[in-house]
CSV table of C-alpha atoms and ligand atoms in Angstrom, one decimal:
chain,number,residue,atom,x,y,z
Z,1,UNK,CA,8.0,-35.7,-31.7
Z,2,UNK,CA,7.3,-38.4,-28.9
Z,3,UNK,CA,5.0,-37.6,-26.7
Z,4,UNK,CA,6.3,-36.8,-23.9
Z,5,UNK,CA,4.7,-36.6,-19.8
Z,6,UNK,CA,6.3,-33.0,-18.7
Z,7,UNK,CA,4.3,-30.8,-16.8
Z,8,UNK,CA,3.6,-27.7,-18.1
Z,9,UNK,CA,6.3,-25.3,-16.3
Z,10,UNK,CA,3.5,-23.3,-14.7
Z,11,UNK,CA,2.7,-26.9,-12.9
Z,12,UNK,CA,6.2,-27.1,-12.4
Z,13,UNK,CA,6.6,-24.4,-10.9
Z,14,UNK,CA,3.6,-25.4,-8.2
Z,15,UNK,CA,3.7,-28.6,-5.4
Z,16,UNK,CA,0.2,-30.4,-3.6
Z,17,UNK,CA,-1.1,-28.1,-0.8
Z,18,UNK,CA,0.2,-28.6,2.6
Z,19,UNK,CA,-2.3,-29.0,4.4
Z,20,UNK,CA,-4.4,-31.2,1.9
Z,21,UNK,CA,-1.0,-33.7,2.4
Z,22,UNK,CA,-1.6,-34.2,5.7
Z,23,UNK,CA,-5.1,-34.3,5.6
Z,24,UNK,CA,-4.5,-37.5,3.2
Z,25,UNK,CA,-2.3,-38.8,5.1
Z,26,UNK,CA,-3.9,-39.0,8.1
Z,27,UNK,CA,-6.5,-40.4,5.8
Z,28,UNK,CA,-4.5,-43.5,4.8
Z,29,UNK,CA,-3.4,-44.1,8.4
Z,30,UNK,CA,-7.4,-44.1,9.7
Z,31,UNK,CA,-7.9,-46.5,6.1
Z,32,UNK,CA,-5.2,-48.8,7.3
Z,33,UNK,CA,-7.7,-48.9,11.0
Z,34,UNK,CA,-5.0,-47.3,13.1
Z,35,UNK,CA,-6.0,-44.8,15.9
Z,36,UNK,CA,-5.2,-41.2,14.2
Z,37,UNK,CA,-5.9,-38.2,16.3
Z,38,UNK,CA,-6.1,-35.3,13.1
Z,39,UNK,CA,-5.0,-32.3,14.2
Z,40,UNK,CA,-4.2,-31.3,11.0
Z,41,UNK,CA,-6.6,-30.0,8.8
Z,42,UNK,CA,-8.2,-27.4,9.6
Z,43,UNK,CA,-12.6,-28.5,9.0
Z,44,UNK,CA,-15.3,-27.5,11.8
Z,45,UNK,CA,-16.3,-31.1,13.2
Z,46,UNK,CA,-19.7,-29.9,13.4
Z,47,UNK,CA,-22.4,-31.3,11.6
Z,48,UNK,CA,-23.4,-28.5,8.5
Z,49,UNK,CA,-26.3,-27.1,10.6
Z,50,UNK,CA,-30.2,-29.1,9.9
Z,51,UNK,CA,-31.9,-26.2,8.4
Z,52,UNK,CA,-28.6,-25.6,5.7
Z,53,UNK,CA,-29.5,-29.1,4.3
Z,54,UNK,CA,-32.9,-28.8,4.3
Z,55,UNK,CA,-32.1,-26.1,2.0
Z,56,UNK,CA,-30.4,-28.6,0.2
Z,57,UNK,CA,-33.4,-31.7,0.0
Z,58,UNK,CA,-35.7,-29.1,-1.5
Z,59,UNK,CA,-34.0,-28.2,-4.2
Z,60,UNK,CA,-33.0,-32.0,-5.6
Z,61,UNK,CA,-36.8,-32.1,-4.8
Z,62,UNK,CA,-37.7,-29.9,-7.0
Z,63,UNK,CA,-35.4,-30.0,-9.6
Z,64,UNK,CA,-33.3,-27.4,-8.8
Z,65,UNK,CA,-30.0,-29.1,-10.7
Z,66,UNK,CA,-29.6,-27.6,-13.7
Z,67,UNK,CA,-27.0,-25.0,-14.4
Z,68,UNK,CA,-27.1,-22.1,-13.2
Z,69,UNK,CA,-25.6,-18.6,-14.3
Z,70,UNK,CA,-21.4,-18.7,-14.6
Z,71,UNK,CA,-21.1,-16.1,-11.3
Z,72,UNK,CA,-24.4,-17.6,-9.5
Z,73,UNK,CA,-27.8,-17.5,-8.8
Z,74,UNK,CA,-28.5,-13.9,-8.6
Z,75,UNK,CA,-30.2,-14.2,-4.5
Z,76,UNK,CA,-27.4,-15.3,-3.5
Z,77,UNK,CA,-25.1,-13.1,-4.8
Z,78,UNK,CA,-27.1,-10.5,-3.6
Z,79,UNK,CA,-27.5,-12.3,0.2
Z,80,UNK,CA,-24.0,-12.3,0.4
Z,81,UNK,CA,-23.9,-8.8,-0.2
Z,82,UNK,CA,-26.7,-8.3,2.0
Z,83,UNK,CA,-24.5,-10.3,4.8
Z,84,UNK,CA,-21.5,-8.6,4.8
Z,85,UNK,CA,-23.1,-5.1,4.8
Z,86,UNK,CA,-24.7,-6.9,8.3
Z,87,UNK,CA,-21.8,-7.6,9.7
Z,88,UNK,CA,-19.3,-5.6,8.6
Z,89,UNK,CA,-21.2,-2.7,7.3
Z,90,UNK,CA,-19.9,-2.3,4.2
Z,91,UNK,CA,-22.2,-1.4,0.6
Z,92,UNK,CA,-21.4,-3.8,-2.0
Z,93,UNK,CA,-24.2,-4.4,-4.5
Z,94,UNK,CA,-24.7,-7.4,-6.7
Z,95,UNK,CA,-22.6,-7.1,-10.2
Z,96,UNK,CA,-20.1,-6.4,-7.7
Z,97,UNK,CA,-20.0,-10.4,-6.0
Z,98,UNK,CA,-19.9,-13.8,-7.8
Z,99,UNK,CA,-20.2,-16.9,-6.3
Z,100,UNK,CA,-17.2,-19.7,-6.0
Z,101,UNK,CA,-16.7,-23.0,-5.7
Z,102,UNK,CA,-15.6,-22.3,-1.5
Z,103,UNK,CA,-13.0,-19.0,-0.6
Z,104,UNK,CA,-9.9,-20.5,-2.3
Z,105,UNK,CA,-11.3,-21.4,-5.6
Z,106,UNK,CA,-12.2,-17.1,-5.0
Z,107,UNK,CA,-8.6,-16.3,-4.3
Z,108,UNK,CA,-7.5,-18.3,-7.6
Z,109,UNK,CA,-10.0,-16.5,-9.5
Z,110,UNK,CA,-9.0,-13.0,-8.2
Z,111,UNK,CA,-5.5,-14.0,-8.7
Z,112,UNK,CA,-5.9,-15.1,-12.3
Z,113,UNK,CA,-7.6,-11.7,-13.0
Z,114,UNK,CA,-5.2,-9.5,-12.0
Z,115,UNK,CA,-2.1,-10.2,-11.7
Z,116,UNK,CA,0.1,-10.8,-14.1
Z,117,UNK,CA,3.8,-12.5,-15.1
Z,118,UNK,CA,6.5,-10.9,-13.4
Z,119,UNK,CA,4.1,-8.7,-10.6
Z,120,UNK,CA,4.9,-8.6,-7.2
Z,121,UNK,CA,2.8,-9.5,-5.1
Z,122,UNK,CA,3.7,-9.0,-1.1
Z,123,UNK,CA,2.5,-11.8,1.1
Z,124,UNK,CA,2.9,-11.5,5.2
Z,125,UNK,CA,3.9,-14.6,6.8
Z,126,UNK,CA,3.1,-16.5,8.1
Z,127,UNK,CA,0.9,-17.4,5.8
Z,128,UNK,CA,-2.0,-20.1,4.1
Z,129,UNK,CA,0.0,-22.3,2.4
Z,130,UNK,CA,-2.3,-21.9,-0.8
Z,131,UNK,CA,-0.6,-17.9,-2.1
Z,132,UNK,CA,2.3,-18.7,-2.9
Z,133,UNK,CA,1.6,-21.1,-5.4
Z,134,UNK,CA,-1.9,-19.3,-6.9
Z,135,UNK,CA,1.0,-16.5,-7.0
Z,136,UNK,CA,3.7,-18.7,-9.0
Z,137,UNK,CA,0.6,-20.3,-11.2
Z,138,UNK,CA,-0.2,-16.8,-12.4
Z,139,UNK,CA,3.6,-16.2,-13.6
Z,140,UNK,CA,4.0,-13.6,-10.3
Z,141,UNK,CA,6.4,-13.1,-7.5
Z,142,UNK,CA,5.8,-13.7,-4.6
Z,143,UNK,CA,7.0,-11.0,-1.6
Z,144,UNK,CA,6.9,-13.2,1.9
Z,145,UNK,CA,6.6,-10.6,4.6
Z,146,UNK,CA,7.5,-12.1,8.1
Z,147,UNK,CA,5.7,-10.9,11.2
Z,148,UNK,CA,7.1,-10.8,14.2
Z,149,UNK,CA,5.9,-14.3,16.8
Z,150,UNK,CA,6.9,-11.6,19.3
Z,151,UNK,CA,4.8,-9.1,18.5
Z,152,UNK,CA,1.6,-11.8,17.8
Z,153,UNK,CA,2.3,-11.9,14.3
Z,154,UNK,CA,0.8,-8.2,13.8
Z,155,UNK,CA,1.3,-6.7,10.2
Z,156,UNK,CA,2.3,-3.0,9.9
Z,157,UNK,CA,1.3,-1.1,7.0
Z,158,UNK,CA,5.4,0.7,7.2
Z,159,UNK,CA,6.6,-3.1,7.1
Z,160,UNK,CA,4.3,-3.3,3.6
Z,161,UNK,CA,5.6,-0.3,2.7
Z,162,UNK,CA,9.5,-0.9,2.9
Z,163,UNK,CA,8.8,-4.2,0.6
Z,164,UNK,CA,7.1,-2.1,-1.9
Z,165,UNK,CA,8.5,-1.6,-5.8
Z,166,UNK,CA,7.9,-0.5,-9.0
Z,167,UNK,CA,6.2,-4.4,-9.6
Z,168,UNK,CA,3.5,-4.3,-6.4
Z,169,UNK,CA,0.9,-5.7,-8.1
Z,170,UNK,CA,-1.3,-6.9,-4.9
Z,171,UNK,CA,-0.9,-7.4,-1.2
Z,172,UNK,CA,-2.6,-10.9,0.3
Z,173,UNK,CA,-4.0,-10.6,3.3
Z,174,UNK,CA,-5.3,-13.1,6.1
Z,175,UNK,CA,-7.2,-12.2,8.8
Z,176,UNK,CA,-8.3,-14.0,11.7
Z,177,UNK,CA,-4.7,-15.5,10.7
Z,178,UNK,CA,-4.4,-19.0,8.8
Z,179,UNK,CA,-2.4,-20.8,11.2
Z,180,UNK,CA,-1.7,-17.6,13.9
Z,181,UNK,CA,-5.5,-16.5,14.5
Z,182,UNK,CA,-3.8,-13.0,14.8
Z,183,UNK,CA,-5.8,-9.8,13.8
Z,184,UNK,CA,-5.3,-6.9,11.8
Z,185,UNK,CA,-5.7,-4.0,13.8
Z,186,UNK,CA,-8.4,-1.7,12.9
Z,187,UNK,CA,-5.3,1.2,12.6
Z,188,UNK,CA,-3.0,-0.6,10.4
Z,189,UNK,CA,-5.8,-1.6,7.8
Z,190,UNK,CA,-6.9,1.3,7.2
Z,191,UNK,CA,-3.4,2.7,6.9
Z,192,UNK,CA,-2.8,-0.3,4.4
Z,193,UNK,CA,-6.0,0.9,2.5
Z,194,UNK,CA,-4.4,4.5,2.2
Z,195,UNK,CA,-1.0,3.0,1.1
Z,196,UNK,CA,-2.7,0.5,-1.3
Z,197,UNK,CA,-4.2,4.0,-3.2
Z,198,UNK,CA,-1.4,5.6,-3.3
Z,199,UNK,CA,0.8,3.4,-4.5
Z,200,UNK,CA,-2.0,1.7,-6.6
Z,201,UNK,CA,-1.6,-1.3,-5.2
Z,202,UNK,CA,-4.2,-4.5,-4.7
Z,203,UNK,CA,-4.9,-6.2,-0.9
Z,204,UNK,CA,-6.6,-9.2,-1.8
Z,205,UNK,CA,-8.8,-10.2,1.4
Z,206,UNK,CA,-9.3,-13.5,2.8
Z,207,UNK,CA,-11.8,-13.7,5.2
Z,208,UNK,CA,-12.5,-16.8,5.9
Z,209,UNK,CA,-12.5,-16.9,9.4
Z,210,UNK,CA,-14.2,-13.1,10.1
Z,211,UNK,CA,-16.9,-14.7,11.7
Z,212,UNK,CA,-14.9,-16.5,13.7
Z,213,UNK,CA,-13.0,-13.3,16.4
Z,214,UNK,CA,-13.2,-13.9,20.4
Z,215,UNK,CA,-11.4,-10.3,21.2
Z,216,UNK,CA,-13.6,-8.2,20.1
Z,217,UNK,CA,-15.7,-7.0,17.5
Z,218,UNK,CA,-15.6,-9.0,13.8
Z,219,UNK,CA,-14.4,-6.6,11.1
Z,220,UNK,CA,-13.3,-5.9,7.6
Z,221,UNK,CA,-11.1,-4.5,5.7
Z,222,UNK,CA,-13.5,-3.3,2.9
Z,223,UNK,CA,-15.4,-1.7,5.6
Z,224,UNK,CA,-12.5,1.0,5.6
Z,225,UNK,CA,-12.3,4.2,3.7
Z,226,UNK,CA,-11.8,4.4,0.1
Z,227,UNK,CA,-11.7,0.2,0.2
Z,228,UNK,CA,-14.3,0.4,-2.5
Z,229,UNK,CA,-10.8,1.1,-4.3
Z,230,UNK,CA,-7.9,-1.2,-3.8
Z,231,UNK,CA,-10.2,-4.0,-1.4
Z,232,UNK,CA,-11.0,-7.2,-3.1
Z,233,UNK,CA,-12.3,-9.7,-0.3
Z,234,UNK,CA,-12.1,-13.0,-0.7
Z,235,UNK,CA,-14.8,-15.3,1.9
Z,236,UNK,CA,-16.1,-18.6,2.0
Z,237,UNK,CA,-19.4,-20.4,3.8
Z,238,UNK,CA,-16.8,-23.2,4.9
Z,239,UNK,CA,-15.9,-22.1,8.4
Z,240,UNK,CA,-18.3,-20.4,9.4
Z,241,UNK,CA,-22.1,-22.3,8.9
Z,242,UNK,CA,-19.3,-26.3,8.9
Z,243,UNK,CA,-19.8,-26.4,5.1
Z,244,UNK,CA,-16.5,-27.6,4.2
Z,245,UNK,CA,-17.4,-30.1,1.9
Z,246,UNK,CA,-20.1,-28.1,0.2
Z,247,UNK,CA,-17.3,-25.7,-1.9
Z,248,UNK,CA,-19.2,-22.4,-1.4
Z,249,UNK,CA,-17.0,-19.1,-1.9
Z,250,UNK,CA,-17.3,-15.6,-2.8
Z,251,UNK,CA,-15.7,-12.7,-4.5
Z,252,UNK,CA,-16.5,-9.1,-3.4
Z,253,UNK,CA,-15.0,-6.4,-5.5
Z,254,UNK,CA,-15.3,-3.1,-8.4
Z,255,UNK,CA,-17.2,-5.1,-11.2
Z,256,UNK,CA,-14.8,-4.5,-14.0
Z,257,UNK,CA,-12.5,-7.4,-11.7
Z,258,UNK,CA,-15.4,-9.8,-10.7
Z,259,UNK,CA,-16.4,-9.2,-13.9
Z,260,UNK,CA,-13.1,-10.7,-15.0
Z,261,UNK,CA,-13.7,-13.6,-12.6
Z,262,UNK,CA,-16.8,-14.3,-13.4
Z,263,UNK,CA,-14.9,-14.4,-17.5
Z,264,UNK,CA,-12.3,-17.2,-16.4
Z,265,UNK,CA,-15.0,-19.5,-14.3
Z,266,UNK,CA,-17.4,-19.0,-17.6
Z,267,UNK,CA,-14.5,-21.0,-19.0
Z,268,UNK,CA,-13.3,-23.3,-15.5
Z,269,UNK,CA,-15.6,-24.4,-13.7
Z,270,UNK,CA,-18.9,-22.3,-14.6
Z,271,UNK,CA,-21.2,-22.3,-12.0
Z,272,UNK,CA,-20.6,-23.9,-8.6
Z,273,UNK,CA,-23.4,-26.6,-7.2
Z,274,UNK,CA,-26.9,-25.8,-7.7
Z,275,UNK,CA,-27.5,-27.5,-5.0
Z,276,UNK,CA,-24.5,-25.8,-2.6
Z,277,UNK,CA,-26.5,-23.0,-3.7
Z,278,UNK,CA,-29.6,-23.0,-2.2
Z,279,UNK,CA,-28.1,-24.5,1.0
Z,280,UNK,CA,-25.6,-21.4,1.4
Z,281,UNK,CA,-28.4,-19.0,0.6
Z,282,UNK,CA,-30.7,-20.4,3.7
Z,283,UNK,CA,-27.7,-20.4,5.7
Z,284,UNK,CA,-26.9,-16.7,4.8
Z,285,UNK,CA,-30.5,-15.6,5.5
Z,286,UNK,CA,-31.2,-17.9,8.0
Z,287,UNK,CA,-31.1,-17.5,11.3
Z,288,UNK,CA,-26.9,-16.3,12.7
Z,289,UNK,CA,-27.4,-18.5,16.8
Z,290,UNK,CA,-25.6,-21.3,14.6
Z,291,UNK,CA,-22.9,-19.1,14.3
Z,292,UNK,CA,-22.6,-18.1,17.8
Z,293,UNK,CA,-22.4,-21.3,19.2
Z,294,UNK,CA,-20.0,-22.9,17.1
Z,295,UNK,CA,-18.0,-19.2,18.2
Z,296,UNK,CA,-18.7,-20.5,21.9
Z,297,UNK,CA,-17.0,-24.0,21.8
Z,298,UNK,CA,-15.0,-22.1,19.6
Z,299,UNK,CA,-13.5,-20.4,22.6
Z,300,UNK,CA,-14.2,-23.1,24.9
Z,301,UNK,CA,-11.4,-25.6,23.2
Z,302,UNK,CA,-9.1,-22.6,22.1
Z,303,UNK,CA,-9.3,-21.6,26.1
Z,304,UNK,CA,-7.9,-25.3,26.5
Z,305,UNK,CA,-5.2,-25.9,24.3
Z,306,UNK,CA,-4.3,-22.8,24.9
Z,307,UNK,CA,-3.6,-23.2,28.4
Z,308,UNK,CA,-2.6,-26.4,27.7
Z,309,UNK,CA,0.3,-26.4,25.4
Z,310,UNK,CA,1.5,-23.3,27.8
Z,311,UNK,CA,2.2,-25.6,30.5
Z,312,UNK,CA,4.6,-27.7,28.3
Z,313,UNK,CA,8.3,-27.1,29.1
Z,314,UNK,CA,9.3,-25.5,25.7
Z,315,UNK,CA,6.0,-23.9,24.4
Z,316,UNK,CA,5.3,-20.4,24.4
Z,317,UNK,CA,2.0,-20.1,22.3
Z,318,UNK,CA,0.5,-16.5,21.3
Z,319,UNK,CA,-3.2,-16.5,22.4
Z,320,UNK,CA,-5.5,-16.6,18.6
Z,321,UNK,CA,-7.9,-13.8,19.0
Z,322,UNK,CA,-9.9,-15.5,15.8
Z,323,UNK,CA,-9.9,-18.1,13.7
Z,324,UNK,CA,-9.6,-22.4,15.1
Z,325,UNK,CA,-6.0,-22.6,15.0
Z,326,UNK,CA,-2.7,-22.7,17.8
Z,327,UNK,CA,0.5,-22.0,16.2
Z,328,UNK,CA,3.3,-23.1,19.1
Z,329,UNK,CA,6.9,-22.2,18.6
Z,330,UNK,CA,8.6,-25.1,19.9
Z,331,UNK,CA,12.3,-24.0,18.8
Z,332,UNK,CA,13.0,-24.7,21.8
Z,333,UNK,CA,12.8,-28.8,20.9
Z,334,UNK,CA,14.6,-28.1,17.7
Z,335,UNK,CA,18.2,-30.5,17.9
Z,336,UNK,CA,16.6,-32.9,20.3
Z,337,UNK,CA,16.4,-36.3,19.2
Z,338,UNK,CA,17.1,-36.0,15.2
Z,339,UNK,CA,13.7,-33.2,14.8
Z,340,UNK,CA,15.9,-30.6,13.3
Z,341,UNK,CA,12.8,-28.8,11.7
Z,342,UNK,CA,9.1,-28.4,11.9
Z,343,UNK,CA,8.3,-31.3,9.3
Z,344,UNK,CA,10.7,-33.5,11.1
Z,345,UNK,CA,8.5,-32.4,14.0
Z,346,UNK,CA,5.5,-32.8,12.6
Z,347,UNK,CA,6.2,-36.5,10.9
Z,348,UNK,CA,7.9,-37.9,13.6
Z,349,UNK,CA,4.4,-36.7,15.9
Z,350,UNK,CA,2.4,-38.4,13.5
Z,351,UNK,CA,4.4,-42.1,12.9
Z,352,UNK,CA,5.3,-42.4,17.0
Z,353,UNK,CA,2.5,-40.6,18.0
Z,354,UNK,CA,-0.1,-40.7,15.5
Z,355,UNK,CA,-1.4,-37.1,15.9
Z,356,UNK,CA,-1.4,-35.2,12.6
Z,357,UNK,CA,-0.7,-31.1,12.4
Z,358,UNK,CA,0.8,-29.6,10.0
Z,359,UNK,CA,4.5,-27.4,10.0
Z,360,UNK,CA,5.7,-24.5,10.7
Z,361,UNK,CA,7.5,-24.6,7.6
Z,362,UNK,CA,4.5,-25.2,4.7
Z,363,UNK,CA,3.0,-21.7,6.0
Z,364,UNK,CA,6.3,-19.6,5.6
Z,365,UNK,CA,8.0,-19.7,9.6
Z,366,UNK,CA,10.2,-22.8,10.4
Z,367,UNK,CA,9.9,-23.5,14.5
Z,368,UNK,CA,6.1,-23.7,14.8
Z,369,UNK,CA,3.4,-26.1,14.0
Z,370,UNK,CA,-0.5,-25.7,13.4
Z,371,UNK,CA,-2.8,-27.4,15.6
Z,372,UNK,CA,-6.3,-27.0,14.8
Z,373,UNK,CA,-8.7,-27.1,17.4
Z,374,UNK,CA,-11.7,-27.6,15.3
Z,375,UNK,CA,-11.9,-30.7,16.2
Z,376,UNK,CA,-14.4,-32.1,19.3
Z,377,UNK,CA,-13.4,-31.9,22.8
Z,378,UNK,CA,-12.0,-35.5,23.5
Z,379,UNK,CA,-9.8,-35.7,20.2
Z,380,UNK,CA,-8.4,-32.6,21.4
Z,381,UNK,CA,-7.6,-34.2,24.9
Z,382,UNK,CA,-6.3,-37.0,23.4
Z,383,UNK,CA,-4.4,-35.3,20.6
Z,384,UNK,CA,-2.3,-33.3,23.5
Z,385,UNK,CA,-1.8,-36.1,25.8
Z,386,UNK,CA,0.2,-37.5,23.1
Z,387,UNK,CA,1.9,-34.3,21.9
Z,388,UNK,CA,2.9,-33.7,25.1
Z,389,UNK,CA,4.2,-37.6,25.7
Z,390,UNK,CA,6.1,-36.3,22.6
Z,391,UNK,CA,7.4,-33.3,24.1
Z,392,UNK,CA,8.6,-35.3,26.8
Z,393,UNK,CA,10.6,-37.9,24.6
Z,394,UNK,CA,12.0,-35.5,22.9
Z,395,UNK,CA,13.7,-33.6,26.6
Z,396,UNK,CA,14.5,-37.2,27.6
G,401,LIG,N1,-8.3,-23.9,4.9
G,401,LIG,C1,-8.1,-25.1,5.7
G,401,LIG,C2,-7.0,-25.1,6.4
G,401,LIG,O1,-6.0,-24.3,6.0
G,401,LIG,C3,-8.8,-26.3,4.8
G,401,LIG,C4,-7.1,-26.9,4.1
G,401,LIG,C5,-7.0,-26.1,2.9
G,401,LIG,O2,-7.8,-25.9,2.2
G,401,LIG,O3,-6.0,-25.9,2.1
G,401,LIG,O4,-6.4,-26.8,7.2
């Protein structure tokens, strides 16, 4: 039989990550010598704090360069549980924790471990780009639940309830939300947990931005009463500690589910990088003032970006309560000068003004674009000057 290059049905169902695609395009243009302002991918511009890097140098010097247990080193699993307890008042034990190669990997592990072909997974929109594809890869059926921009993209348990069916297996939450910056209200979180226990579905909470909250105290749905029965946490060190390239995340949840994830991990990646695990240990156990310092700079940038966007004709923007993205509505500009979708807008902005952003359509919401403000003040100023000029051109 002839050898074909037809991809498996699983891979044919998914597409390349849109955030990664934008990052790749911006990088390619820069390599060609173009002056690109990259407000596309969400990645802290801060270097990893020195005490974290020191722990990695020390790991190399002391030859901590071999396999570790597939689930991660016990002291790091313990440290994750302790940090989560200190930050959010939960009480996970190390057996309910596994270390992953980034937060995305924790999401992937949980979905693979729990979702069967045909199972429905409710994904509120706007959603982070990867959830839909992770569900499709597992053969599940994504059920997209739109939230309303005029309501600040708030998620209501009553809206989730209306989408439940006998096939509902999971609800994927992401608060603070990427891309909108919306927060989850504590009362709604408690209702969602009640609903999950009653109807029998899992809540997968992606807490990648849980430490980056501007308004009020950071909060985890895993601290809601009854959460230990139905909540799974996918966490990451990438954003809070400026450690994107180190690829360290974690999963928290009932031991049986964690064991399933570890089984999968033992056949896929094995352990996350041993040196990065030592660095992660220093991040979680060391001084936390670096997180607070970065957060206050993000807050200043948020205020600047929101102020600038609100001064532009036809643009409205909800003030992000957390994370480091602004998700302005550009719908009033569509239909002008051949720009008819958010993807056209983003493409023209990159081609004509050399500013990278991600179209709202990638997050399941047309008529918006996402701008990351995890960029220096100077870059933000340059990027927003160009953005403003582009908006003016569309109106002209
Ligand atoms: N989470 C970041 C973003 O949304 C990084 C890119 C990614 O991992 O998809 O831009």
